[in-house]
The first five atom37 places (N, CA, C, CB, O) and aatype in JSON, in Angstrom:
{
  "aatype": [20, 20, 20, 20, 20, 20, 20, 20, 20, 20, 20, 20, 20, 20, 20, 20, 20, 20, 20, 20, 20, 20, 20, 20, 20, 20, 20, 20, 20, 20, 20, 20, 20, 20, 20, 20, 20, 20, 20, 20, 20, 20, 20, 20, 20, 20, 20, 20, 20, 20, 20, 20, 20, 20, 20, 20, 20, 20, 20, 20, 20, 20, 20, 20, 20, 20, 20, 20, 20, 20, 20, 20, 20, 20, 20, 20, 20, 20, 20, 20, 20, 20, 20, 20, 20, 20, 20, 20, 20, 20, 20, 20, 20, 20, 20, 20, 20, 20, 20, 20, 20, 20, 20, 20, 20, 20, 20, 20, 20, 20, 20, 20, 20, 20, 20, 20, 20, 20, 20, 20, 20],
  "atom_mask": [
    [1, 1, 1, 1, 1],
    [1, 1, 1, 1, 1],
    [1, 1, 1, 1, 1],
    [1, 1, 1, 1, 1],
    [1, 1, 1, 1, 1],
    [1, 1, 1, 1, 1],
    [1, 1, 1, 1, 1],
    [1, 1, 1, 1, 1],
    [1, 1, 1, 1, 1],
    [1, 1, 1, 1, 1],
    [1, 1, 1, 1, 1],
    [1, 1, 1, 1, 1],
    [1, 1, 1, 1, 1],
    [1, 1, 1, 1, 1],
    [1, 1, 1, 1, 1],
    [1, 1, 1, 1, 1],
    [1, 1, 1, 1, 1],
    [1, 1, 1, 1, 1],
    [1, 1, 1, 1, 1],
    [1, 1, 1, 1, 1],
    [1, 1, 1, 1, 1],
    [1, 1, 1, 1, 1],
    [1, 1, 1, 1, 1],
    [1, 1, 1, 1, 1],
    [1, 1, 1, 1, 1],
    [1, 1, 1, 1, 1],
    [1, 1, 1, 1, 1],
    [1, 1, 1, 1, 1],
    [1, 1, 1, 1, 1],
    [1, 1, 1, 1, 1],
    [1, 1, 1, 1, 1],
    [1, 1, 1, 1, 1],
    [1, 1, 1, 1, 1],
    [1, 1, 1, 1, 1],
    [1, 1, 1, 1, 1],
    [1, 1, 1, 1, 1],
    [1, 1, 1, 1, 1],
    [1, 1, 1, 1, 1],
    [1, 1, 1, 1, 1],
    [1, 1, 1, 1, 1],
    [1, 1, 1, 1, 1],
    [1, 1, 1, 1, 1],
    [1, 1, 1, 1, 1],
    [1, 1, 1, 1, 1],
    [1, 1, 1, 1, 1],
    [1, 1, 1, 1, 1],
    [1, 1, 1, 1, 1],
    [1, 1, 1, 1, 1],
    [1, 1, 1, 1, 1],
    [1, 1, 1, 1, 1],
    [1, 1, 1, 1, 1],
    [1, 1, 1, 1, 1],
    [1, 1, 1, 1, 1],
    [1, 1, 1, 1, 1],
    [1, 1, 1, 1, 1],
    [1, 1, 1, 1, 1],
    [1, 1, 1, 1, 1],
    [1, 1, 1, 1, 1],
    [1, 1, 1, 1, 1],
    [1, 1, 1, 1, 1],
    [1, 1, 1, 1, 1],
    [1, 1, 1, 1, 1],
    [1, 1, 1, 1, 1],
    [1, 1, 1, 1, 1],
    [1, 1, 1, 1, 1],
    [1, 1, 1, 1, 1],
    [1, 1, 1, 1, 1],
    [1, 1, 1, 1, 1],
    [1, 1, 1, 1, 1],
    [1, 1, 1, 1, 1],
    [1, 1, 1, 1, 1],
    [1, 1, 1, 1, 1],
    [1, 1, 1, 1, 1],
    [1, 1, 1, 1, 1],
    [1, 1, 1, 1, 1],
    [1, 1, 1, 1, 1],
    [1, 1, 1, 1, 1],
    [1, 1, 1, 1, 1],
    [1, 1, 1, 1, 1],
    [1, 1, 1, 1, 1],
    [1, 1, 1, 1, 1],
    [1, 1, 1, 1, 1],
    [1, 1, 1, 1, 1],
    [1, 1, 1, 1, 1],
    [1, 1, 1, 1, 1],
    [1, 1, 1, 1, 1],
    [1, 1, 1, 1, 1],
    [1, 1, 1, 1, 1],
    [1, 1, 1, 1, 1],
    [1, 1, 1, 1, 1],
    [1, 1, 1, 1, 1],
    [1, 1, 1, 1, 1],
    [1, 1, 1, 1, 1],
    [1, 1, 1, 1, 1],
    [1, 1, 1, 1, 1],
    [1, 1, 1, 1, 1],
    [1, 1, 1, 1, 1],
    [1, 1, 1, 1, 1],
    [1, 1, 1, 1, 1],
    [1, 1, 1, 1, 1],
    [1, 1, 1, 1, 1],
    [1, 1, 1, 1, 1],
    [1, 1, 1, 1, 1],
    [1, 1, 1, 1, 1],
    [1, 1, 1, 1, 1],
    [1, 1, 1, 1, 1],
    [1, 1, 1, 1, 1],
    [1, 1, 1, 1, 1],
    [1, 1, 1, 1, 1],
    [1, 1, 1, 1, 1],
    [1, 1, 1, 1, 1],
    [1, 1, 1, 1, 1],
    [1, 1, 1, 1, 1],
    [1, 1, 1, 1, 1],
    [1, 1, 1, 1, 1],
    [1, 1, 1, 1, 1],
    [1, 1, 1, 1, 1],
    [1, 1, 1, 1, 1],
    [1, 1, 1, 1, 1],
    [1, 1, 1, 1, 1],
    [1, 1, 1, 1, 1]
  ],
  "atom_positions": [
    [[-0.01, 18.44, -21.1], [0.64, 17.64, -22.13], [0.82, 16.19, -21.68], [1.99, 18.25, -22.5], [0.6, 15.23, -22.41]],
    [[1.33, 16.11, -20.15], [1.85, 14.69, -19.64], [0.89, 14.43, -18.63], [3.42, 14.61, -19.03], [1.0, 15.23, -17.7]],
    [[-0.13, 13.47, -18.45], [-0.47, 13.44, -16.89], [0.12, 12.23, -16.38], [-2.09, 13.43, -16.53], [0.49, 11.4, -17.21]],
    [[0.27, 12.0, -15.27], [0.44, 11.15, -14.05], [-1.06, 11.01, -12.87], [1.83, 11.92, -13.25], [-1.56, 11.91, -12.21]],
    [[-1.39, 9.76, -12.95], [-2.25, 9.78, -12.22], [-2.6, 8.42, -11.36], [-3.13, 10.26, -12.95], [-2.9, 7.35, -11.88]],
    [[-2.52, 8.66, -10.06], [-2.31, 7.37, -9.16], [-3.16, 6.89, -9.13], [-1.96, 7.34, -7.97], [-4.06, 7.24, -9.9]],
    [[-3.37, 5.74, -8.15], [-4.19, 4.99, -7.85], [-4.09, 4.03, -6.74], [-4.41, 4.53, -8.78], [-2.96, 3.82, -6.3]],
    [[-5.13, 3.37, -6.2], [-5.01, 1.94, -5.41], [-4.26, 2.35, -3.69], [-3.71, 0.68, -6.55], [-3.69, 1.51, -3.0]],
    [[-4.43, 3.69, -3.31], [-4.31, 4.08, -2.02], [-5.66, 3.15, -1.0], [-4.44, 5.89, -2.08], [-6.36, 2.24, -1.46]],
    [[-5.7, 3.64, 0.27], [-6.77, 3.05, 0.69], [-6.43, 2.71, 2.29], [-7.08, 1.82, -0.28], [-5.26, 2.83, 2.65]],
    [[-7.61, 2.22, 3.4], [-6.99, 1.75, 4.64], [-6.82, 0.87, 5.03], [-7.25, 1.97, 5.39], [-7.78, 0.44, 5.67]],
    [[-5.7, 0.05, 4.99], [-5.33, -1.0, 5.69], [-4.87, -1.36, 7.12], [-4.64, -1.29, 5.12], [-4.61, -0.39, 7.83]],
    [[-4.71, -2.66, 7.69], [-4.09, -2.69, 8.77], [-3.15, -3.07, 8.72], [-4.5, -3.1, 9.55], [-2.98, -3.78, 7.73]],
    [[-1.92, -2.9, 9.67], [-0.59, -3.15, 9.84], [-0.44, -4.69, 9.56], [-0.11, -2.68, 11.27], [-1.42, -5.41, 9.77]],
    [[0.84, -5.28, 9.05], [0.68, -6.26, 8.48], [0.01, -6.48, 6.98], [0.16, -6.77, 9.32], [0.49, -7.33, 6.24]],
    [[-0.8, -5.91, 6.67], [-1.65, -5.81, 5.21], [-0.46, -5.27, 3.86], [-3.15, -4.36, 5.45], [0.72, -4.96, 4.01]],
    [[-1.1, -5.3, 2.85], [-0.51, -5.28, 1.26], [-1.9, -4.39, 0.98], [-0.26, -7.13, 0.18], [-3.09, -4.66, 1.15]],
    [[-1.25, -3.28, 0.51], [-1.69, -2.7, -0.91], [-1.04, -2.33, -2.26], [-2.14, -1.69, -0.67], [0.19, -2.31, -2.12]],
    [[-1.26, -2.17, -2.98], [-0.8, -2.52, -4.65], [-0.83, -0.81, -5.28], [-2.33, -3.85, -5.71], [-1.81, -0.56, -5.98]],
    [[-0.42, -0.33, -5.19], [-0.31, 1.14, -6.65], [0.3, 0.98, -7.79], [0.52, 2.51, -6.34], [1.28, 0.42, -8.28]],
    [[-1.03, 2.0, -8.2], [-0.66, 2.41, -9.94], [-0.05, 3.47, -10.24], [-1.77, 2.63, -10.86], [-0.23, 4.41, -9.46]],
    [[0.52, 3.62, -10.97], [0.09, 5.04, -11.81], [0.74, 5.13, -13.25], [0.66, 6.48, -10.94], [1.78, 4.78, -13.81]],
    [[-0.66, 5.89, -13.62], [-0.74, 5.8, -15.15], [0.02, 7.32, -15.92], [-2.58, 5.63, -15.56], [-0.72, 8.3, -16.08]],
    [[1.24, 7.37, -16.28], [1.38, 8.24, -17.31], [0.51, 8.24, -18.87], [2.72, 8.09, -17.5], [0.21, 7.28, -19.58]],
    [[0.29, 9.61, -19.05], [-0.74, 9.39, -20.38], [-0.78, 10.63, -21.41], [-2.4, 9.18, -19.83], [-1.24, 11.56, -20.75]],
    [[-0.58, 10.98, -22.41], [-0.36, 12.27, -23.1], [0.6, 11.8, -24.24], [0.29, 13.5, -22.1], [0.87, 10.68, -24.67]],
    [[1.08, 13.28, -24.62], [1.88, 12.79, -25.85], [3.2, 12.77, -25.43], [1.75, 13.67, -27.13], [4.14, 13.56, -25.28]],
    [[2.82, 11.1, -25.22], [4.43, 10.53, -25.1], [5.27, 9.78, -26.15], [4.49, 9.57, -24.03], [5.0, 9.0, -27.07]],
    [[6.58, 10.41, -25.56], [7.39, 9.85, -26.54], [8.03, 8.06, -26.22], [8.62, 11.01, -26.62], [8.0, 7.0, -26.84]],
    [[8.58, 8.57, -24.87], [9.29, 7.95, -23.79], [8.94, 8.28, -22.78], [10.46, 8.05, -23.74], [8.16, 9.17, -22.43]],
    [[9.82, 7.19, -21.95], [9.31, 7.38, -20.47], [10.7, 6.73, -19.74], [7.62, 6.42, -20.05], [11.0, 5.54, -19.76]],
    [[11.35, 7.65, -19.2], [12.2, 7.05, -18.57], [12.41, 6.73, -17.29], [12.91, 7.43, -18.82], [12.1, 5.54, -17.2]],
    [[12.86, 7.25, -15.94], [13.03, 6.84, -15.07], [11.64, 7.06, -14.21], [14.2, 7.28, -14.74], [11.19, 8.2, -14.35]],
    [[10.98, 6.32, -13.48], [10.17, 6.49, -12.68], [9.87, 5.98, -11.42], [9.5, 6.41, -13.17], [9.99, 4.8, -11.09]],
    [[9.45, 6.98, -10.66], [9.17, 6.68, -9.24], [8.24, 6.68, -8.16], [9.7, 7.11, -8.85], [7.12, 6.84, -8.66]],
    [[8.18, 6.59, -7.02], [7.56, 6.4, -5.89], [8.27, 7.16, -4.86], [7.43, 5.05, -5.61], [9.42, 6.99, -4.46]],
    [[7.12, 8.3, -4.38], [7.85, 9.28, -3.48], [6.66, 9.17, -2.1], [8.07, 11.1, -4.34], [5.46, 8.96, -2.24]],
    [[7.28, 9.36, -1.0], [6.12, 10.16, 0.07], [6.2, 10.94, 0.43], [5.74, 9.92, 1.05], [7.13, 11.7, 0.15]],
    [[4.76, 11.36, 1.72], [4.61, 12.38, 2.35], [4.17, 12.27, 3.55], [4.01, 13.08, 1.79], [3.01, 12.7, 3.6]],
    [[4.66, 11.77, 4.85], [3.63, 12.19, 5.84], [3.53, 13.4, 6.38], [3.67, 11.51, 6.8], [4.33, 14.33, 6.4]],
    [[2.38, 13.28, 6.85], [2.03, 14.92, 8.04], [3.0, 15.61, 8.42], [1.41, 14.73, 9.58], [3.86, 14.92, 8.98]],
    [[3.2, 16.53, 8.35], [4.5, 17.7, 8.87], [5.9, 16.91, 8.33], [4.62, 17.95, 11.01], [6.94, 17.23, 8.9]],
    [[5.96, 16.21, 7.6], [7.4, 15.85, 7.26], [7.29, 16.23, 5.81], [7.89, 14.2, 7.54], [6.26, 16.4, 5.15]],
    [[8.97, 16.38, 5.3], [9.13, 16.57, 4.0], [8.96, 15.09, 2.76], [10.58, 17.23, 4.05], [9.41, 13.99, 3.08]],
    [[8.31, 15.3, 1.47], [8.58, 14.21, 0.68], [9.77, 13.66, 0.49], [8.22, 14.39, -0.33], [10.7, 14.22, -0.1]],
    [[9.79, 12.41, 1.03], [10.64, 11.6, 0.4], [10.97, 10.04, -0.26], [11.21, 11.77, 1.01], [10.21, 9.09, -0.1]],
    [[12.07, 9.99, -0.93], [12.14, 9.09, -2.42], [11.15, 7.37, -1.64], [14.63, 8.68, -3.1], [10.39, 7.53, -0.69]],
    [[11.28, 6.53, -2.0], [10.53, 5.18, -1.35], [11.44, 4.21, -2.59], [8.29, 5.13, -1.45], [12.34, 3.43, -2.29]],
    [[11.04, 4.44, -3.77], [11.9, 3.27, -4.76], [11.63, 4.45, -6.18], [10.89, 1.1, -4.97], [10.82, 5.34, -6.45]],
    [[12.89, 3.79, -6.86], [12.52, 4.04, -8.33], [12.68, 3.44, -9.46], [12.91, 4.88, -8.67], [13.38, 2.53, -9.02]],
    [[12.58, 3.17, -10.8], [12.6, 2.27, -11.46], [13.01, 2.3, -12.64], [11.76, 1.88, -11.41], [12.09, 2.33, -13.45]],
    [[14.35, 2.32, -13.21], [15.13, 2.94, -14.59], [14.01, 2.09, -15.69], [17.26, 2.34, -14.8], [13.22, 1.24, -15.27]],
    [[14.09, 2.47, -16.97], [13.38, 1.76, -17.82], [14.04, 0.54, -18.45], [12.96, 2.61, -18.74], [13.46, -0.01, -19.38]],
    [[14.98, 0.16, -18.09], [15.56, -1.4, -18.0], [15.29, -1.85, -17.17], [16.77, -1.74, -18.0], [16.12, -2.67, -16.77]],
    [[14.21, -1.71, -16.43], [13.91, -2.42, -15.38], [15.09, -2.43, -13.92], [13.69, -3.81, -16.07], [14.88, -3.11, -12.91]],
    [[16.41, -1.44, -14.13], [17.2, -1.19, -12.46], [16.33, -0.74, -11.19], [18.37, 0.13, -12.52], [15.74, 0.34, -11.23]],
    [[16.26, -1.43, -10.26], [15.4, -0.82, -8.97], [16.4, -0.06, -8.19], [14.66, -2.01, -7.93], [17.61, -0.23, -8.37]],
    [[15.91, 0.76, -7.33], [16.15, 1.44, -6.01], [15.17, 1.79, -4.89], [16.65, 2.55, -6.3], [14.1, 2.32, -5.18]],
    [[15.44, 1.55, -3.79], [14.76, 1.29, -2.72], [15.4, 2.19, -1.33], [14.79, -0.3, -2.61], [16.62, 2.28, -1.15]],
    [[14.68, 2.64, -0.7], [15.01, 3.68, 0.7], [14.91, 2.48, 1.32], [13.89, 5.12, 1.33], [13.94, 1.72, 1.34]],
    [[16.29, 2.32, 1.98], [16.32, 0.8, 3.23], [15.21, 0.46, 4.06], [17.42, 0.95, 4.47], [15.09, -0.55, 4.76]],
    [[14.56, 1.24, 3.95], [13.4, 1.15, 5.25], [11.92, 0.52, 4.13], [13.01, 3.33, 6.26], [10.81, 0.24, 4.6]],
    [[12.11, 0.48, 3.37], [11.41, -0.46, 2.73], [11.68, -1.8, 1.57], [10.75, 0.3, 2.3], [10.9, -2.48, 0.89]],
    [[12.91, -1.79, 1.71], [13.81, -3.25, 1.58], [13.14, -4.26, 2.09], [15.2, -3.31, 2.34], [12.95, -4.6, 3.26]],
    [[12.61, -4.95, 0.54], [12.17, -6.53, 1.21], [10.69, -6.36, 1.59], [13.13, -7.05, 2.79], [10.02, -7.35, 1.84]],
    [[10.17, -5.13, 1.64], [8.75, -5.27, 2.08], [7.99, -4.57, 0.46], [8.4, -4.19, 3.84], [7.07, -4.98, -0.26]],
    [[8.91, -3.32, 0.37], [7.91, -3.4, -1.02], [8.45, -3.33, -2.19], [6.93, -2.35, -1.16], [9.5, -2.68, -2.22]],
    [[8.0, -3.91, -3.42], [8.15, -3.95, -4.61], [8.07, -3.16, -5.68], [7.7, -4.56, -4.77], [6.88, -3.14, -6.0]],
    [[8.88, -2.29, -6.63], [8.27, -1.65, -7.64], [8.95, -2.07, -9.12], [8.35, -0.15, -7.32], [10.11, -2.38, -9.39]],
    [[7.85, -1.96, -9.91], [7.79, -2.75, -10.88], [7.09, -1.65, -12.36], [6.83, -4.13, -10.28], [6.45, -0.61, -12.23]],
    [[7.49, -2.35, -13.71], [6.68, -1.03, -14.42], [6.05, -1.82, -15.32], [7.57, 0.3, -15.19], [5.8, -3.01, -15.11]],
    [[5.72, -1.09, -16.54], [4.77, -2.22, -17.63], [5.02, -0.82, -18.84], [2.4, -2.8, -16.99], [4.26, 0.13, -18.99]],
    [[6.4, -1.1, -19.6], [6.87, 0.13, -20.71], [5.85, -0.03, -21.49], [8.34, 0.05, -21.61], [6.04, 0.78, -22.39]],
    [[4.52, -0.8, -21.76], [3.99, -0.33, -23.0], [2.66, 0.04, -22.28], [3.94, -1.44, -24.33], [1.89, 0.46, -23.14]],
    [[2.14, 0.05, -21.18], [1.08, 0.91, -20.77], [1.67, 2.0, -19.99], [0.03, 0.19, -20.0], [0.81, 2.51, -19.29]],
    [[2.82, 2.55, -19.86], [3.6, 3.69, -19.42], [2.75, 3.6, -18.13], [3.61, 5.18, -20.39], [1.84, 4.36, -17.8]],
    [[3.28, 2.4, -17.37], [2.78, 2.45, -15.96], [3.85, 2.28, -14.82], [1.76, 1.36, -15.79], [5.0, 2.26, -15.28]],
    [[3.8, 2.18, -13.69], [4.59, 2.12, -12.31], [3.86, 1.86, -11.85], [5.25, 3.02, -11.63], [2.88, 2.6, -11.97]],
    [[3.71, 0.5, -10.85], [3.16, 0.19, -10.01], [4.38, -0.38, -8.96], [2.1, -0.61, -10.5], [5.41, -0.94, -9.33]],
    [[3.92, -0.04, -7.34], [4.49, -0.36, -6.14], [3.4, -1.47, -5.29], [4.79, 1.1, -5.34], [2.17, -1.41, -5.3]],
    [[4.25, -2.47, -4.59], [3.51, -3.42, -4.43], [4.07, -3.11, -2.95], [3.64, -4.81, -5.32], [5.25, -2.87, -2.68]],
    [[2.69, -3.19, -1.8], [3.88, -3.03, -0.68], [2.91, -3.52, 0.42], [4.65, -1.27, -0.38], [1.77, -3.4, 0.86]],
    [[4.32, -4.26, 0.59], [3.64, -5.76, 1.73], [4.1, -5.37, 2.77], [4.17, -7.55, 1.57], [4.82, -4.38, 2.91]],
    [[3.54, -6.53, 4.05], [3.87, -5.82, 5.88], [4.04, -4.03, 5.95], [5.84, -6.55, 6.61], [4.91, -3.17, 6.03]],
    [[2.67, -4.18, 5.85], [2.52, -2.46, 6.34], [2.63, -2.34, 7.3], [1.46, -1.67, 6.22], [2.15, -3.08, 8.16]],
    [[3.48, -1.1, 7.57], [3.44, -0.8, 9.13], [2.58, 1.05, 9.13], [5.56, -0.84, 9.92], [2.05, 1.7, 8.23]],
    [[2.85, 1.37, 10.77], [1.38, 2.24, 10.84], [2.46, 3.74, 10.15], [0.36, 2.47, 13.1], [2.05, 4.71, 9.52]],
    [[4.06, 3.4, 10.61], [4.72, 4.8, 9.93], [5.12, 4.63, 7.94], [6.58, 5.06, 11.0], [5.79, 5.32, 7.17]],
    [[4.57, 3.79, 7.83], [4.25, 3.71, 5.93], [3.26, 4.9, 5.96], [3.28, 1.92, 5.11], [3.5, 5.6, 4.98]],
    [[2.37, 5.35, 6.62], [1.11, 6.04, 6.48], [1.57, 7.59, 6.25], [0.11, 5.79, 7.85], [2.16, 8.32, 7.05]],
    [[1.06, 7.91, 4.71], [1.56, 8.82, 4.26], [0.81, 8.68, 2.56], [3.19, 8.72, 4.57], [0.41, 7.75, 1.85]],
    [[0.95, 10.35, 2.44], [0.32, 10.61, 0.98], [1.6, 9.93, -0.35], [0.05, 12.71, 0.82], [2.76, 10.34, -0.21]],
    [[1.41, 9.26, -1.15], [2.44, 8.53, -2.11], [2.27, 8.98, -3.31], [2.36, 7.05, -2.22], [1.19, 8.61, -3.77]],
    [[3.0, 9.78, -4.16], [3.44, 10.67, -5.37], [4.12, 9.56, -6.21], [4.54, 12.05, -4.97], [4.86, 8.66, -5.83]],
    [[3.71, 9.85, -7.36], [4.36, 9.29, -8.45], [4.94, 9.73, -9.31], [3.86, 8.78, -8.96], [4.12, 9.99, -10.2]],
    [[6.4, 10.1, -9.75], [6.94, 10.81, -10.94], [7.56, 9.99, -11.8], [7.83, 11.81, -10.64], [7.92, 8.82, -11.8]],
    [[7.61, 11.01, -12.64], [7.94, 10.2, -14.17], [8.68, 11.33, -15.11], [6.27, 9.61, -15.09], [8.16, 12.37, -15.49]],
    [[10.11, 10.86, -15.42], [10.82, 12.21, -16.54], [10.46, 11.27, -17.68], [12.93, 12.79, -16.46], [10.84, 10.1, -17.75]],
    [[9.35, 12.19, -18.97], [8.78, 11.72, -19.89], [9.67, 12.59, -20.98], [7.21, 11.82, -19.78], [10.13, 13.69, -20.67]],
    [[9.82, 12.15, -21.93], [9.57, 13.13, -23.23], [8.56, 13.06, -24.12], [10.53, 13.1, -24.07], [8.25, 12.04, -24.74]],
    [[8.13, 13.95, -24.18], [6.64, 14.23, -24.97], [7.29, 14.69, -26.17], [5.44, 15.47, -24.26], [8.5, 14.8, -26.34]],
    [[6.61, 14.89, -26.76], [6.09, 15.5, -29.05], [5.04, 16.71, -28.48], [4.55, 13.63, -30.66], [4.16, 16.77, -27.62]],
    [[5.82, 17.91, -29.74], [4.55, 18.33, -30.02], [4.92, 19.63, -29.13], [3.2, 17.28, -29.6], [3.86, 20.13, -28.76]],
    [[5.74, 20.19, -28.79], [7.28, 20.11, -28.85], [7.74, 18.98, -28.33], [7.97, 21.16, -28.17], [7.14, 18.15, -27.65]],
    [[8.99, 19.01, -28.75], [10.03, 17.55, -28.49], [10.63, 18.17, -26.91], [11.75, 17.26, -30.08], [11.58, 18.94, -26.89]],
    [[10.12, 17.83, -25.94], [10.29, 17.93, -24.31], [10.78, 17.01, -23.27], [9.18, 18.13, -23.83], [10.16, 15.97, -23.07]],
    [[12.06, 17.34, -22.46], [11.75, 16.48, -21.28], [11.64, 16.91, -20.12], [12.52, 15.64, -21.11], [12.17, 17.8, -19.47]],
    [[10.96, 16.24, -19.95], [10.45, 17.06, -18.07], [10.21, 16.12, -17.18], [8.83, 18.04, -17.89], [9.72, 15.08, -17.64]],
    [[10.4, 16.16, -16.02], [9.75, 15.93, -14.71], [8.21, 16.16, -14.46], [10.42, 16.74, -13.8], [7.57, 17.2, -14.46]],
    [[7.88, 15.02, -14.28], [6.15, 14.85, -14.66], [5.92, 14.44, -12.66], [5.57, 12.9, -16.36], [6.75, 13.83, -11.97]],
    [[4.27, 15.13, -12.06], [4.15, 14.57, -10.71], [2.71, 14.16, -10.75], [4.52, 15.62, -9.47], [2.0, 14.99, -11.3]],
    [[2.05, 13.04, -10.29], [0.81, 13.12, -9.78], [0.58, 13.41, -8.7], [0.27, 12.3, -9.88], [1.36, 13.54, -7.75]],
    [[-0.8, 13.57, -8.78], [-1.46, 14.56, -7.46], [-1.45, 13.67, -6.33], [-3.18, 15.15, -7.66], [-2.03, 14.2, -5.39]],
    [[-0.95, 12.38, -6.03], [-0.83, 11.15, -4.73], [-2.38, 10.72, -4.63], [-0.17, 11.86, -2.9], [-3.49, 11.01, -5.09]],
    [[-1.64, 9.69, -3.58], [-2.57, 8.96, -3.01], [-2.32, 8.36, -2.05], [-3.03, 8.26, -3.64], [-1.32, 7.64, -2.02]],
    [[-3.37, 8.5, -0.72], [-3.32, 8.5, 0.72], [-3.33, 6.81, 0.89], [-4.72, 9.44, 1.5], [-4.06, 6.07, 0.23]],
    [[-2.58, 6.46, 1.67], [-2.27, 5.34, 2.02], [-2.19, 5.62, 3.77], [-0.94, 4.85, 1.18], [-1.57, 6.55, 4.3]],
    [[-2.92, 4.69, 4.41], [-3.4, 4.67, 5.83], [-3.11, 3.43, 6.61], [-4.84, 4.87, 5.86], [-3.7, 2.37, 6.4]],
    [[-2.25, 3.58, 7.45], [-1.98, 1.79, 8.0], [-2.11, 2.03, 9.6], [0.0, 0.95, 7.55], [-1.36, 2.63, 10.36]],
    [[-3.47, 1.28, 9.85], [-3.69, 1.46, 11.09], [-3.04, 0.2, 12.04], [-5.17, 1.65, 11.18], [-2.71, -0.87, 11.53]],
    [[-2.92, 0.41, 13.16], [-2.15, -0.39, 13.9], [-3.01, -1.28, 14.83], [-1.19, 0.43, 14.61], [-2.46, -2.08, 15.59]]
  ]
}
């Protein structure tokens, strides 16, 4: 009904900027809060920033000031902008989104499948 689907992962070097997408797409109604989660190797996912649909941010201190997230309500997008990479950024990056869809009238917790982000040192 809802997809989520990332984008703009890739390998950089420490110090470097890469830019993510991700595109919610289906029968949407709304789109409300959305976010930016990780994953590295043997560790559990966790939050990075998120982004109320008034535009309120939140940010995990450890990426304060280095990265940015930002949305675009009429292409039901989230994008994270994230500058001075370092090599422990390196981790798979999830994107969620609580949508309400039509068709039934639904709200749910929506996830994409990530995208590997690599910061070599």
């Amino acid at each position: 009904q809802v997809q989520l689907v990332e984008s703009g992962g890739g390998l950089v070097q420490a110090g470097g900027s890469l830019r993510l997408s991700c595109v919610a797409s289906g029968r949407i109604v709304s789109v409300n809060v959305m976010g930016w989660y990780c994953q590295a190797p043997g560790k559990q996912r966790e939050l990075v920033a998120t982004i109320l649909a008034d535009g309120t941010t939140n940010y995990v201190d450890s990426v304060k000031g280095r990265f940015t997230i930002s949305r675009d309500n009429v292409k039901n997008t989230v994008y994270l902008q994230m500058n001075s990479l370092k090599p422990e950024d390196t981790a798979v990056y999830y994107c969620n989104a609580v949508v309400v869809s039509r068709d039934p009238i639904l709200q749910k917790l929506y996830w994409g499948r990530g995208t590997q982000v690599t910061v070599s040192s």
